[in-house]
Short mmCIF file of N, CA and C in Angstrom, two decimals:
data_model
loop_
_atom_site.label_atom_id
_atom_site.label_comp_id
_atom_site.label_asym_id
_atom_site.label_seq_id
_atom_site.Cartn_x
_atom_site.Cartn_y
_atom_site.Cartn_z
N UNK Y 1 -36.74 26.46 6.27
CA UNK Y 1 -35.93 25.32 5.90
C UNK Y 1 -34.97 25.67 4.77
N UNK Y 2 -35.40 26.51 3.85
CA UNK Y 2 -34.53 26.91 2.75
C UNK Y 2 -33.32 27.68 3.26
N UNK Y 3 -33.51 28.48 4.29
CA UNK Y 3 -32.40 29.23 4.88
C UNK Y 3 -31.38 28.26 5.49
N UNK Y 4 -31.85 27.22 6.18
CA UNK Y 4 -30.96 26.22 6.77
C UNK Y 4 -30.15 25.52 5.68
N UNK Y 5 -30.80 25.11 4.62
CA UNK Y 5 -30.13 24.40 3.52
C UNK Y 5 -29.07 25.30 2.88
N UNK Y 6 -29.43 26.54 2.64
CA UNK Y 6 -28.49 27.48 2.03
C UNK Y 6 -27.28 27.71 2.95
N UNK Y 7 -27.51 27.86 4.23
CA UNK Y 7 -26.41 28.05 5.18
C UNK Y 7 -25.52 26.81 5.28
N UNK Y 8 -26.14 25.63 5.24
CA UNK Y 8 -25.37 24.39 5.27
C UNK Y 8 -24.47 24.28 4.05
N UNK Y 9 -25.00 24.59 2.88
CA UNK Y 9 -24.21 24.56 1.65
C UNK Y 9 -23.06 25.55 1.75
N UNK Y 10 -23.32 26.74 2.27
CA UNK Y 10 -22.28 27.75 2.43
C UNK Y 10 -21.18 27.28 3.38
N UNK Y 11 -21.55 26.69 4.51
CA UNK Y 11 -20.57 26.18 5.46
C UNK Y 11 -19.72 25.08 4.84
N UNK Y 12 -20.35 24.15 4.11
CA UNK Y 12 -19.61 23.07 3.46
C UNK Y 12 -18.65 23.62 2.41
N UNK Y 13 -19.09 24.62 1.66
CA UNK Y 13 -18.25 25.25 0.65
C UNK Y 13 -17.03 25.91 1.31
N UNK Y 14 -17.26 26.65 2.38
CA UNK Y 14 -16.17 27.31 3.08
C UNK Y 14 -15.20 26.30 3.71
N UNK Y 15 -15.72 25.22 4.22
CA UNK Y 15 -14.88 24.16 4.78
C UNK Y 15 -13.99 23.56 3.69
N UNK Y 16 -14.55 23.32 2.52
CA UNK Y 16 -13.78 22.76 1.41
C UNK Y 16 -12.66 23.71 1.01
N UNK Y 17 -12.95 24.99 0.91
CA UNK Y 17 -11.92 25.97 0.55
C UNK Y 17 -10.83 26.01 1.62
N UNK Y 18 -11.22 25.96 2.87
CA UNK Y 18 -10.26 26.00 3.98
C UNK Y 18 -9.34 24.77 3.94
N UNK Y 19 -9.91 23.59 3.72
CA UNK Y 19 -9.10 22.38 3.66
C UNK Y 19 -8.13 22.43 2.48
N UNK Y 20 -8.58 22.91 1.34
CA UNK Y 20 -7.71 23.01 0.17
C UNK Y 20 -6.60 24.02 0.40
N UNK Y 21 -6.91 25.16 1.02
CA UNK Y 21 -5.89 26.16 1.32
C UNK Y 21 -4.87 25.63 2.32
N UNK Y 22 -5.29 24.74 3.18
CA UNK Y 22 -4.38 24.17 4.18
C UNK Y 22 -3.53 23.05 3.60
N UNK Y 23 -3.71 22.76 2.31
CA UNK Y 23 -2.93 21.71 1.67
C UNK Y 23 -3.52 20.33 1.85
N UNK Y 24 -4.73 20.22 2.30
CA UNK Y 24 -5.37 18.93 2.50
C UNK Y 24 -6.26 18.67 1.29
N UNK Y 25 -5.95 17.64 0.56
CA UNK Y 25 -6.73 17.32 -0.63
C UNK Y 25 -7.85 16.38 -0.26
N UNK Y 26 -9.06 16.75 -0.65
CA UNK Y 26 -10.20 15.89 -0.39
C UNK Y 26 -10.23 14.74 -1.39
N UNK Y 27 -9.83 15.03 -2.63
CA UNK Y 27 -9.78 13.99 -3.65
C UNK Y 27 -8.33 13.52 -3.78
N UNK Y 28 -8.10 12.24 -3.55
CA UNK Y 28 -6.75 11.70 -3.62
C UNK Y 28 -6.66 10.70 -4.74
N UNK Y 29 -5.45 10.63 -5.36
CA UNK Y 29 -5.25 9.74 -6.49
C UNK Y 29 -5.32 8.28 -6.08
N UNK Y 30 -5.87 7.48 -6.98
CA UNK Y 30 -5.92 6.03 -6.77
C UNK Y 30 -4.49 5.50 -6.70
N UNK Y 31 -4.25 4.57 -5.80
CA UNK Y 31 -2.96 3.92 -5.62
C UNK Y 31 -3.06 2.47 -6.09
N UNK Y 32 -1.97 1.98 -6.65
CA UNK Y 32 -1.89 0.60 -7.12
C UNK Y 32 -0.72 -0.06 -6.41
N UNK Y 33 -0.96 -1.26 -5.89
CA UNK Y 33 0.09 -2.01 -5.19
C UNK Y 33 0.20 -3.38 -5.84
N UNK Y 34 1.42 -3.76 -6.16
CA UNK Y 34 1.69 -5.10 -6.71
C UNK Y 34 2.72 -5.78 -5.82
N UNK Y 35 2.48 -7.05 -5.54
CA UNK Y 35 3.40 -7.86 -4.74
C UNK Y 35 3.88 -9.00 -5.62
N UNK Y 36 5.20 -9.15 -5.73
CA UNK Y 36 5.77 -10.19 -6.59
C UNK Y 36 6.65 -11.12 -5.75
N UNK Y 37 6.50 -12.41 -5.97
CA UNK Y 37 7.20 -13.43 -5.19
C UNK Y 37 8.56 -13.76 -5.80
N UNK Y 38 9.63 -13.47 -5.03
CA UNK Y 38 10.98 -13.86 -5.40
C UNK Y 38 11.63 -14.67 -4.28
N UNK Y 39 10.83 -15.49 -3.61
CA UNK Y 39 11.34 -16.30 -2.49
C UNK Y 39 12.12 -17.49 -3.02
N UNK Y 40 13.42 -17.43 -2.78
CA UNK Y 40 14.31 -18.51 -3.22
C UNK Y 40 15.41 -18.63 -2.19
N UNK Y 41 15.72 -19.84 -1.80
CA UNK Y 41 16.79 -20.07 -0.83
C UNK Y 41 17.51 -21.35 -1.20
N UNK Y 42 18.82 -21.25 -1.43
CA UNK Y 42 19.64 -22.41 -1.81
C UNK Y 42 19.07 -23.15 -3.01
N UNK Y 43 18.59 -22.42 -3.98
CA UNK Y 43 18.05 -23.02 -5.20
C UNK Y 43 16.62 -23.52 -5.09
N UNK Y 44 16.03 -23.47 -3.91
CA UNK Y 44 14.64 -23.91 -3.73
C UNK Y 44 13.72 -22.71 -3.92
N UNK Y 45 12.73 -22.87 -4.78
CA UNK Y 45 11.75 -21.81 -5.04
C UNK Y 45 10.54 -22.05 -4.15
N UNK Y 46 10.03 -20.99 -3.51
CA UNK Y 46 8.92 -21.11 -2.58
C UNK Y 46 7.67 -20.43 -3.11
N UNK Y 47 6.55 -21.04 -2.82
CA UNK Y 47 5.25 -20.41 -3.04
C UNK Y 47 5.00 -19.47 -1.87
N UNK Y 48 4.45 -18.30 -2.15
CA UNK Y 48 4.17 -17.29 -1.14
C UNK Y 48 2.67 -17.24 -0.88
N UNK Y 49 2.29 -17.33 0.39
CA UNK Y 49 0.90 -17.11 0.78
C UNK Y 49 0.85 -15.76 1.47
N UNK Y 50 -0.05 -14.90 1.02
CA UNK Y 50 -0.14 -13.59 1.66
C UNK Y 50 -1.59 -13.26 1.97
N UNK Y 51 -1.75 -12.40 2.97
CA UNK Y 51 -3.07 -11.94 3.39
C UNK Y 51 -2.93 -10.46 3.72
N UNK Y 52 -3.59 -9.62 2.91
CA UNK Y 52 -3.46 -8.17 3.06
C UNK Y 52 -4.75 -7.57 3.60
N UNK Y 53 -4.57 -6.54 4.44
CA UNK Y 53 -5.71 -5.88 5.07
C UNK Y 53 -5.41 -4.40 5.27
N UNK Y 54 -6.49 -3.64 5.45
CA UNK Y 54 -6.41 -2.30 6.00
C UNK Y 54 -7.38 -2.28 7.18
N UNK Y 55 -7.54 -1.14 7.78
CA UNK Y 55 -8.49 -1.03 8.89
C UNK Y 55 -9.90 -1.40 8.43
N UNK Y 56 -10.22 -1.04 7.18
CA UNK Y 56 -11.58 -1.22 6.67
C UNK Y 56 -11.76 -2.35 5.67
N UNK Y 57 -10.68 -2.83 5.06
CA UNK Y 57 -10.78 -3.81 3.99
C UNK Y 57 -9.91 -5.02 4.27
N UNK Y 58 -10.50 -6.21 4.14
CA UNK Y 58 -9.75 -7.46 4.20
C UNK Y 58 -9.71 -8.00 2.78
N UNK Y 59 -8.54 -8.03 2.17
CA UNK Y 59 -8.41 -8.42 0.77
C UNK Y 59 -8.30 -9.93 0.59
N UNK Y 60 -8.28 -10.67 1.69
CA UNK Y 60 -8.29 -12.13 1.62
C UNK Y 60 -6.92 -12.73 1.42
N UNK Y 61 -6.90 -14.05 1.47
CA UNK Y 61 -5.66 -14.81 1.33
C UNK Y 61 -5.40 -15.09 -0.14
N UNK Y 62 -4.15 -14.93 -0.56
CA UNK Y 62 -3.73 -15.18 -1.94
C UNK Y 62 -2.51 -16.09 -1.91
N UNK Y 63 -2.41 -16.95 -2.91
CA UNK Y 63 -1.25 -17.84 -3.05
C UNK Y 63 -0.56 -17.47 -4.36
N UNK Y 64 0.73 -17.14 -4.26
CA UNK Y 64 1.47 -16.66 -5.42
C UNK Y 64 2.65 -17.59 -5.68
N UNK Y 65 2.74 -18.17 -6.86
CA UNK Y 65 3.90 -19.01 -7.17
C UNK Y 65 5.16 -18.15 -7.34
N UNK Y 66 6.31 -18.79 -7.33
CA UNK Y 66 7.56 -18.07 -7.55
C UNK Y 66 7.47 -17.30 -8.87
N UNK Y 67 7.90 -16.06 -8.86
CA UNK Y 67 7.89 -15.14 -10.00
C UNK Y 67 6.48 -14.69 -10.39
N UNK Y 68 5.48 -15.09 -9.62
CA UNK Y 68 4.12 -14.63 -9.87
C UNK Y 68 3.84 -13.36 -9.08
N UNK Y 69 2.71 -12.73 -9.38
CA UNK Y 69 2.38 -11.49 -8.67
C UNK Y 69 0.88 -11.39 -8.45
N UNK Y 70 0.51 -10.49 -7.56
CA UNK Y 70 -0.88 -10.16 -7.26
C UNK Y 70 -0.93 -8.68 -6.99
N UNK Y 71 -2.02 -8.02 -7.38
CA UNK Y 71 -2.11 -6.58 -7.15
C UNK Y 71 -3.51 -6.15 -6.77
N UNK Y 72 -3.58 -4.97 -6.17
CA UNK Y 72 -4.85 -4.37 -5.79
C UNK Y 72 -4.71 -2.87 -5.90
N UNK Y 73 -5.84 -2.18 -5.90
CA UNK Y 73 -5.81 -0.73 -5.91
C UNK Y 73 -6.85 -0.17 -4.96
N UNK Y 74 -6.68 1.10 -4.62
CA UNK Y 74 -7.55 1.75 -3.64
C UNK Y 74 -7.36 3.25 -3.75
N UNK Y 75 -8.25 3.99 -3.14
CA UNK Y 75 -8.11 5.44 -3.01
C UNK Y 75 -7.84 5.72 -1.54
N UNK Y 76 -6.72 6.38 -1.22
CA UNK Y 76 -6.41 6.66 0.18
C UNK Y 76 -7.48 7.53 0.84
N UNK Y 77 -7.65 7.35 2.11
CA UNK Y 77 -8.60 8.14 2.88
C UNK Y 77 -8.19 9.61 2.85
N UNK Y 78 -9.14 10.51 2.70
CA UNK Y 78 -8.81 11.92 2.54
C UNK Y 78 -8.19 12.54 3.79
N UNK Y 79 -8.33 11.92 4.94
CA UNK Y 79 -7.70 12.45 6.15
C UNK Y 79 -6.27 11.95 6.34
N UNK Y 80 -5.79 11.11 5.42
CA UNK Y 80 -4.40 10.69 5.47
C UNK Y 80 -4.08 9.62 6.47
N UNK Y 81 -4.95 8.66 6.64
CA UNK Y 81 -4.72 7.61 7.63
C UNK Y 81 -4.70 6.22 7.00
N UNK Y 82 -4.40 6.13 5.72
CA UNK Y 82 -4.48 4.84 5.03
C UNK Y 82 -3.23 3.99 5.30
N UNK Y 83 -3.47 2.73 5.66
CA UNK Y 83 -2.41 1.77 5.91
C UNK Y 83 -2.89 0.41 5.43
N UNK Y 84 -2.12 -0.21 4.54
CA UNK Y 84 -2.36 -1.59 4.13
C UNK Y 84 -1.15 -2.41 4.56
N UNK Y 85 -1.41 -3.50 5.26
CA UNK Y 85 -0.33 -4.38 5.69
C UNK Y 85 -0.65 -5.79 5.23
N UNK Y 86 0.41 -6.58 5.04
CA UNK Y 86 0.23 -7.96 4.58
C UNK Y 86 1.03 -8.90 5.47
N UNK Y 87 0.46 -10.07 5.71
CA UNK Y 87 1.18 -11.17 6.32
C UNK Y 87 1.71 -12.04 5.19
N UNK Y 88 2.96 -12.47 5.28
CA UNK Y 88 3.61 -13.27 4.25
C UNK Y 88 4.05 -14.59 4.87
N UNK Y 89 3.67 -15.69 4.25
CA UNK Y 89 4.03 -17.00 4.78
C UNK Y 89 4.62 -17.87 3.67
N UNK Y 90 5.65 -18.61 4.05
CA UNK Y 90 6.22 -19.66 3.20
C UNK Y 90 6.77 -20.70 4.16
N UNK Y 91 7.16 -21.88 3.71
CA UNK Y 91 7.51 -22.96 4.64
C UNK Y 91 8.45 -22.52 5.77
N UNK Y 92 7.95 -22.66 7.00
CA UNK Y 92 8.74 -22.35 8.18
C UNK Y 92 8.84 -20.87 8.53
N UNK Y 93 8.14 -20.01 7.81
CA UNK Y 93 8.28 -18.57 8.04
C UNK Y 93 6.92 -17.87 8.03
N UNK Y 94 6.78 -16.83 8.86
CA UNK Y 94 5.66 -15.90 8.78
C UNK Y 94 6.20 -14.51 9.08
N UNK Y 95 6.00 -13.58 8.17
CA UNK Y 95 6.48 -12.21 8.30
C UNK Y 95 5.32 -11.27 7.97
N UNK Y 96 5.49 -9.98 8.31
CA UNK Y 96 4.49 -9.00 7.91
C UNK Y 96 5.17 -7.68 7.60
N UNK Y 97 4.47 -6.89 6.75
CA UNK Y 97 5.05 -5.63 6.29
C UNK Y 97 3.93 -4.70 5.82
N UNK Y 98 4.13 -3.38 6.01
CA UNK Y 98 3.18 -2.38 5.54
C UNK Y 98 3.48 -2.08 4.07
N UNK Y 99 2.64 -2.58 3.17
CA UNK Y 99 2.88 -2.37 1.74
C UNK Y 99 2.45 -0.98 1.28
N UNK Y 100 1.59 -0.32 2.06
CA UNK Y 100 1.27 1.09 1.82
C UNK Y 100 1.00 1.76 3.16
N UNK Y 101 1.66 2.89 3.37
CA UNK Y 101 1.50 3.65 4.60
C UNK Y 101 1.54 5.13 4.21
N UNK Y 102 0.45 5.86 4.47
CA UNK Y 102 0.41 7.28 4.11
C UNK Y 102 1.63 8.04 4.61
N UNK Y 103 2.07 7.75 5.83
CA UNK Y 103 3.21 8.47 6.39
C UNK Y 103 4.47 8.31 5.54
N UNK Y 104 4.64 7.16 4.95
CA UNK Y 104 5.84 6.89 4.15
C UNK Y 104 5.61 7.15 2.67
N UNK Y 105 4.40 6.89 2.16
CA UNK Y 105 4.19 6.78 0.71
C UNK Y 105 3.36 7.87 0.05
N UNK Y 106 2.72 8.75 0.80
CA UNK Y 106 1.77 9.67 0.19
C UNK Y 106 2.38 10.57 -0.87
N UNK Y 107 3.65 10.96 -0.73
CA UNK Y 107 4.26 11.86 -1.70
C UNK Y 107 5.00 11.13 -2.81
N UNK Y 108 4.91 9.83 -2.83
CA UNK Y 108 5.58 9.06 -3.88
C UNK Y 108 4.63 8.82 -5.05
N UNK Y 109 5.07 8.09 -6.01
CA UNK Y 109 4.25 7.77 -7.18
C UNK Y 109 2.98 7.03 -6.76
N UNK Y 110 2.06 6.88 -7.69
CA UNK Y 110 0.80 6.21 -7.37
C UNK Y 110 0.87 4.70 -7.55
N UNK Y 111 1.98 4.19 -8.07
CA UNK Y 111 2.13 2.75 -8.29
C UNK Y 111 3.29 2.23 -7.44
N UNK Y 112 3.01 1.17 -6.68
CA UNK Y 112 4.00 0.59 -5.79
C UNK Y 112 4.13 -0.89 -6.09
N UNK Y 113 5.35 -1.34 -6.35
CA UNK Y 113 5.59 -2.77 -6.54
C UNK Y 113 6.60 -3.21 -5.50
N UNK Y 114 6.28 -4.32 -4.84
CA UNK Y 114 7.14 -4.90 -3.83
C UNK Y 114 7.61 -6.27 -4.30
N UNK Y 115 8.91 -6.49 -4.34
CA UNK Y 115 9.47 -7.81 -4.60
C UNK Y 115 9.79 -8.42 -3.24
N UNK Y 116 9.29 -9.62 -3.03
CA UNK Y 116 9.41 -10.27 -1.72
C UNK Y 116 10.57 -11.27 -1.76
N UNK Y 117 11.56 -11.01 -0.88
CA UNK Y 117 12.73 -11.87 -0.72
C UNK Y 117 12.76 -12.35 0.73
N UNK Y 118 13.46 -13.46 1.04
CA UNK Y 118 13.50 -13.93 2.42
C UNK Y 118 13.97 -12.87 3.44
N UNK Y 119 14.99 -12.04 3.15
CA UNK Y 119 15.42 -11.06 4.16
C UNK Y 119 14.44 -9.90 4.34
N UNK Y 120 13.58 -9.65 3.33
CA UNK Y 120 12.63 -8.56 3.43
C UNK Y 120 12.16 -8.08 2.07
N UNK Y 121 11.17 -7.20 2.06
CA UNK Y 121 10.63 -6.68 0.80
C UNK Y 121 11.47 -5.53 0.25
N UNK Y 122 11.49 -5.42 -1.07
CA UNK Y 122 12.17 -4.30 -1.73
C UNK Y 122 11.17 -3.60 -2.65
N UNK Y 123 11.17 -2.27 -2.60
CA UNK Y 123 10.31 -1.50 -3.50
C UNK Y 123 10.99 -1.46 -4.85
N UNK Y 124 10.20 -1.74 -5.88
CA UNK Y 124 10.72 -1.90 -7.23
C UNK Y 124 10.02 -0.91 -8.14
N UNK Y 125 10.76 -0.37 -9.11
CA UNK Y 125 10.16 0.52 -10.09
C UNK Y 125 9.08 -0.24 -10.86
N UNK Y 126 7.88 0.32 -10.92
CA UNK Y 126 6.72 -0.34 -11.54
C UNK Y 126 6.98 -0.68 -13.01
N UNK Y 127 7.71 0.16 -13.71
CA UNK Y 127 7.83 0.03 -15.16
C UNK Y 127 9.02 -0.80 -15.60
N UNK Y 128 10.18 -0.64 -14.97
CA UNK Y 128 11.34 -1.42 -15.43
C UNK Y 128 11.75 -2.51 -14.45
N UNK Y 129 11.04 -2.64 -13.34
CA UNK Y 129 11.22 -3.69 -12.34
C UNK Y 129 12.62 -3.71 -11.72
N UNK Y 130 13.31 -2.57 -11.71
CA UNK Y 130 14.59 -2.50 -11.01
C UNK Y 130 14.33 -2.03 -9.59
N UNK Y 131 15.14 -2.52 -8.65
CA UNK Y 131 14.98 -2.14 -7.25
C UNK Y 131 15.31 -0.66 -7.10
N UNK Y 132 14.42 0.08 -6.47
CA UNK Y 132 14.65 1.50 -6.21
C UNK Y 132 15.69 1.59 -5.12
N UNK Y 133 16.78 2.30 -5.39
CA UNK Y 133 17.90 2.37 -4.45
C UNK Y 133 17.46 2.81 -3.06
N UNK Y 134 17.90 2.08 -2.05
CA UNK Y 134 17.61 2.43 -0.67
C UNK Y 134 16.22 2.06 -0.19
N UNK Y 135 15.52 1.20 -0.93
CA UNK Y 135 14.15 0.88 -0.53
C UNK Y 135 13.94 -0.59 -0.25
N UNK Y 136 14.97 -1.29 0.18
CA UNK Y 136 14.79 -2.64 0.70
C UNK Y 136 14.64 -2.50 2.22
N UNK Y 137 13.66 -3.18 2.76
CA UNK Y 137 13.30 -3.02 4.17
C UNK Y 137 13.43 -4.35 4.89
N UNK Y 138 13.55 -4.25 6.22
CA UNK Y 138 13.42 -5.42 7.07
C UNK Y 138 11.93 -5.66 7.30
N UNK Y 139 11.58 -6.86 7.64
CA UNK Y 139 10.20 -7.17 7.98
C UNK Y 139 9.79 -6.37 9.20
N UNK Y 140 8.52 -6.02 9.32
CA UNK Y 140 8.04 -5.31 10.51
C UNK Y 140 8.39 -6.14 11.74
N UNK Y 141 8.80 -5.46 12.79
CA UNK Y 141 9.13 -6.13 14.05
C UNK Y 141 10.54 -6.68 14.12
N UNK Y 142 11.31 -6.59 13.03
CA UNK Y 142 12.68 -7.07 13.06
C UNK Y 142 13.63 -5.89 13.10
N UNK Y 143 14.67 -5.99 13.90
CA UNK Y 143 15.65 -4.91 14.07
C UNK Y 143 16.42 -4.68 12.78
N UNK Y 144 16.82 -3.45 12.62
CA UNK Y 144 17.63 -3.10 11.44
C UNK Y 144 19.04 -3.61 11.57
#
């Protein structure tokens, strides 16, 4: 039995080295996501209801007043398949968007802030809250 245990440890060690050499990190940095409500149309301010999920986590329904925010954090899956999406609702509207997607976001900073506007979400610099150039998106399912 000791021989089996020793061989298992050796195989796991070699697998870890192989994954690291291939550029696959087993330990990934914690990510932070903040969603801020900027829903305003013709001077009317809207409350935002959102519901965020991943394949494994349901973060529940949240209600955010105008200019309010909500945030969550997580550690991405080591195989690179992490996706968090949110449904966004306000009077007469329901939209959805991927607030974190490994394919798009893995090489970016660890903090993501989204400002929610009626035409779509914009990625905003976490620290100075300015819109990051070229990062306003259409809602999922809507043509560019």
